GROMACS .gro file of C-alpha atoms in nm:
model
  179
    1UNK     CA    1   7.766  15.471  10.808
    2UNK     CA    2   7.688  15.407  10.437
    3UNK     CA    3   7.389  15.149  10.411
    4UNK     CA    4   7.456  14.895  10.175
    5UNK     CA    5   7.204  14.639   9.982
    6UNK     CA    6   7.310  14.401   9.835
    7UNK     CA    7   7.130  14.011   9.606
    8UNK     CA    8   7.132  13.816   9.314
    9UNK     CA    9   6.851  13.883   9.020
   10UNK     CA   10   6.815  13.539   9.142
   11UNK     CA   11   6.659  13.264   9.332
   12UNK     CA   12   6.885  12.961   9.342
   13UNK     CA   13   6.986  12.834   9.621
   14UNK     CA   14   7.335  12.777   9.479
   15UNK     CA   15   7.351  13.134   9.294
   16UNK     CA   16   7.626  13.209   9.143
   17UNK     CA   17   7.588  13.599   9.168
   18UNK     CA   18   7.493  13.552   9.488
   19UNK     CA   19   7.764  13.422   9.571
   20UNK     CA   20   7.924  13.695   9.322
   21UNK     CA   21   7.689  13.989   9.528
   22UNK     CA   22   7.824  13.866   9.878
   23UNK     CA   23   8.182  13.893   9.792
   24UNK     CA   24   8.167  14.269   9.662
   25UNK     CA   25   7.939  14.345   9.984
   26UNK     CA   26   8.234  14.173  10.195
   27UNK     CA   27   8.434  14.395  10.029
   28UNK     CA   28   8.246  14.748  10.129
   29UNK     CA   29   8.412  14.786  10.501
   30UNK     CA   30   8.324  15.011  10.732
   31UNK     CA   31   7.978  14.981  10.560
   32UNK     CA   32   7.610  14.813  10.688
   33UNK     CA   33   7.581  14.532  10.482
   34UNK     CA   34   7.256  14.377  10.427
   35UNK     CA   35   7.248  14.045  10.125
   36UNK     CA   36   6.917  13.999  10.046
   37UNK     CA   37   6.742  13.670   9.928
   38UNK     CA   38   6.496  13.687   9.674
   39UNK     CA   39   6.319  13.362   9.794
   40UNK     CA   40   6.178  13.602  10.086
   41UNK     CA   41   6.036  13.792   9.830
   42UNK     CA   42   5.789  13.588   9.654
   43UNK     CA   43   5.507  13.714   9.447
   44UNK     CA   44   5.212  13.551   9.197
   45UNK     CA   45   5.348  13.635   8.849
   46UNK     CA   46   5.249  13.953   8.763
   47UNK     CA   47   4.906  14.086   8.541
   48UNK     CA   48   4.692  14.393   8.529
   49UNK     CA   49   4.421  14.170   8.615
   50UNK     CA   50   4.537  14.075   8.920
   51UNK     CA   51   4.680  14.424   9.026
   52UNK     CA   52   4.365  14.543   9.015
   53UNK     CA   53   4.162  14.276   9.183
   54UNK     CA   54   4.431  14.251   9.448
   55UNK     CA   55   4.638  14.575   9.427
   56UNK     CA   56   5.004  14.589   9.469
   57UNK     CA   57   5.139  14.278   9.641
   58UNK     CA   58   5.339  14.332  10.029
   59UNK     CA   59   5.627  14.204   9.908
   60UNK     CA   60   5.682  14.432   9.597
   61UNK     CA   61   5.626  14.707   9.872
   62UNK     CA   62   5.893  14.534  10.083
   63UNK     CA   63   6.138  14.557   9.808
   64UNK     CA   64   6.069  14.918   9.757
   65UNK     CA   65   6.141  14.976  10.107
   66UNK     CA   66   6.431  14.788  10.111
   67UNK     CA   67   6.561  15.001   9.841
   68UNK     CA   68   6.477  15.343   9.988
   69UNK     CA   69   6.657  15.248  10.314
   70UNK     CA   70   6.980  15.166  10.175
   71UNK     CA   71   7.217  15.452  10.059
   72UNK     CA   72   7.361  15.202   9.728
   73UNK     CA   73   7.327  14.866   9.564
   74UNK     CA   74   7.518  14.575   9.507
   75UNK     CA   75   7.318  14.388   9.239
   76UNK     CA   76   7.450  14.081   9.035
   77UNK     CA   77   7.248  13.955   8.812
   78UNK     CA   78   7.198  13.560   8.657
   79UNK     CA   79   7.159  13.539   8.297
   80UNK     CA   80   6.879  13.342   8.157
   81UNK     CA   81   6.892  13.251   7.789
   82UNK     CA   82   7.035  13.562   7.782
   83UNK     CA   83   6.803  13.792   7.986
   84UNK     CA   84   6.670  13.832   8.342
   85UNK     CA   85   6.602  13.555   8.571
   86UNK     CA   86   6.162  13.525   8.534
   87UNK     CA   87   6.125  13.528   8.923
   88UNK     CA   88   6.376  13.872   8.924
   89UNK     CA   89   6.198  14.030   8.612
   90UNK     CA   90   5.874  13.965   8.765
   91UNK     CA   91   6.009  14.115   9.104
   92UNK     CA   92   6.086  14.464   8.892
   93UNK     CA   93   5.730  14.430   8.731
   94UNK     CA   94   5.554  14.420   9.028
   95UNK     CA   95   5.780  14.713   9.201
   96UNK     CA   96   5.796  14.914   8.919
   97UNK     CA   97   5.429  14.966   8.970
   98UNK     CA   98   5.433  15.170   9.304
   99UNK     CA   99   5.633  15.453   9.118
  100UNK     CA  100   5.806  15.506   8.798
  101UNK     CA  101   6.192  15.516   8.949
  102UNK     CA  102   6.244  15.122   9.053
  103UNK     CA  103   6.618  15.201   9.181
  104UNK     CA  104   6.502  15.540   9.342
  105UNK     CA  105   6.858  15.736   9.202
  106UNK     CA  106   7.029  15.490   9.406
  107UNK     CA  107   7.411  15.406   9.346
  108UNK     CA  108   7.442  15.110   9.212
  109UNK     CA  109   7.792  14.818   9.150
  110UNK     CA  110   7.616  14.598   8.853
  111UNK     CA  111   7.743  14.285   8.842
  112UNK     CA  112   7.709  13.955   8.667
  113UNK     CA  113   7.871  13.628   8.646
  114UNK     CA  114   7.824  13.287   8.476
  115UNK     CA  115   8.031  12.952   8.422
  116UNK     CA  116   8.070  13.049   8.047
  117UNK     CA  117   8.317  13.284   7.936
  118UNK     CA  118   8.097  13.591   7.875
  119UNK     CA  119   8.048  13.620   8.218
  120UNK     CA  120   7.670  13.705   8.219
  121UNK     CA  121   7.745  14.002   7.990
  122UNK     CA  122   7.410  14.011   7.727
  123UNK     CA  123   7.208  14.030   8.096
  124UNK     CA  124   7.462  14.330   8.190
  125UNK     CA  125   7.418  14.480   7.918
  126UNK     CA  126   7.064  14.490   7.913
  127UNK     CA  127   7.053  14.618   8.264
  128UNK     CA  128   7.324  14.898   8.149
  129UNK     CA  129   7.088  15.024   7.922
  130UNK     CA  130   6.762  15.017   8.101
  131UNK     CA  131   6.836  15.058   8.487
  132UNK     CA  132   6.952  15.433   8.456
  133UNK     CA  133   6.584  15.478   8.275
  134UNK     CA  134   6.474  15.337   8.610
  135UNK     CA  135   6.646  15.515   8.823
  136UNK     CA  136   6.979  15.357   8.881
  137UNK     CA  137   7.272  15.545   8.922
  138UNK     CA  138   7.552  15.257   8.786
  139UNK     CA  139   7.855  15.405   8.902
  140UNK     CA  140   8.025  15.123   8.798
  141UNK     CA  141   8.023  14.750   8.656
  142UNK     CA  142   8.204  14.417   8.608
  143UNK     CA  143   8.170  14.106   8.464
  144UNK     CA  144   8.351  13.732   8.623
  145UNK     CA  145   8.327  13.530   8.313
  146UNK     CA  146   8.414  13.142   8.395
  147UNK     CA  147   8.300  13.162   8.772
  148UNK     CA  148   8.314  12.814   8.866
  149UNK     CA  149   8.709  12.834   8.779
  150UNK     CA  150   8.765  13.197   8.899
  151UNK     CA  151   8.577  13.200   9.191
  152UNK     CA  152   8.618  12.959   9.515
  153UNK     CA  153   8.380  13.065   9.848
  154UNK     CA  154   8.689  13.073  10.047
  155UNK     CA  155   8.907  13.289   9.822
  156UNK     CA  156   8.689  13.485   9.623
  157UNK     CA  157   8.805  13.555   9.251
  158UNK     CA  158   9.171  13.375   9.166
  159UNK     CA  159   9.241  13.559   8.906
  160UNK     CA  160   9.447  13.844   9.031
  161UNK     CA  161   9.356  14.078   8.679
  162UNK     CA  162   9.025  14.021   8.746
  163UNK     CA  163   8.971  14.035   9.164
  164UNK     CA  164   9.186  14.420   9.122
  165UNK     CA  165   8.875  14.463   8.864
  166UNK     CA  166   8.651  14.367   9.089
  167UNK     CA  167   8.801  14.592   9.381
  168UNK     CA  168   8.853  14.899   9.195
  169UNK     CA  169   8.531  14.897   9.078
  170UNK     CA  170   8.375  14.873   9.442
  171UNK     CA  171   8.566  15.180   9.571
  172UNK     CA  172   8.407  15.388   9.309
  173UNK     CA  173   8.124  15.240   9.407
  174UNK     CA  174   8.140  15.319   9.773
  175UNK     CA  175   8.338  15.630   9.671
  176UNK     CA  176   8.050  15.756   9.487
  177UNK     CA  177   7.765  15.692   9.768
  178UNK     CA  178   7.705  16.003   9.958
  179UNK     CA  179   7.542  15.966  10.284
   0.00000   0.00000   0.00000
């Protein structure tokens, strides 16, 4: 059975691509599906100083782990004045350190989403151009611009265009993961 992890470049406790992250991992049947919170995850912000004083931080090895024991990823990630979240950037900082492949040639769906009608994509397309340096496989990605009028908790994305998107874009995900 294909091991799937899934979170938000976030820590909100109203994410929207959390929310976004759960609803492609609902989507991945006959999968393990693990969402993981970021708020689990916390670390000091990160500094060669303190590396060395303190080494690598648990939970930076935690994340590593979590990574290696999954067979793909389900990553959406929140856009923050048109970047990576601080607490998510400083998550890859700190993991990045343990070895030079973050994603560890994982599969990867890259996804963001905001309320405005670019849907997160100047954060996507930063991640599009530097996770495959970092070893992410992106096998495929996708973009819910408007969330908080596309999107509902109970229905997932209205918009029938964009939810067939969405869907064809996690079968090539899950398509593409070989256990």
């Amino acid at each position: 059975m294909k091991r799937i992890l899934a979170f938000a470049g976030s820590t909100s406790s109203t994410s929207i691509n959390k929310q976004l992250a759960l609803h492609a991992l609902n989507q991945c049947y006959a999968c393990e599906q693990i969402l993981l919170d970021l708020n689990a995850l916390e670390l000091p912000l990160f500094s060669v100083d303190l590396e060395k004083r303190d080494g690598i931080h648990p939970n930076a090895q935690a994340f590593k782990d979590m990574i290696e024991s999954a067979d793909g990823l389900i990553v959406s990630l929140a856009e923050h004045n048109g970047n990576f979240a601080a607490a998510f950037k400083n998550l890859m900082d700190w993991t990045s350190r343990l070895e030079g492949k973050l994603w560890q040639d994982k599969p990867m769906l890259l996804m963001a989403t905001s309320p405005g009608g670019r849907g997160g994509q100047s954060v996507l397309e930063i991640a599009q151009n530097s996770f495959p340096r970092q070893g992410a496989n992106v096998l495929a990605s996708f973009s819910l611009p408007f969330f908080n009028t596309n999107f509902s908790a109970e229905n997932g994305i209205h918009d029938a265009e964009l939810n067939a998107q969405l869907l064809a874009h996690v079968k090539v995900f899950v398509d593409g993961i070989n256990v």
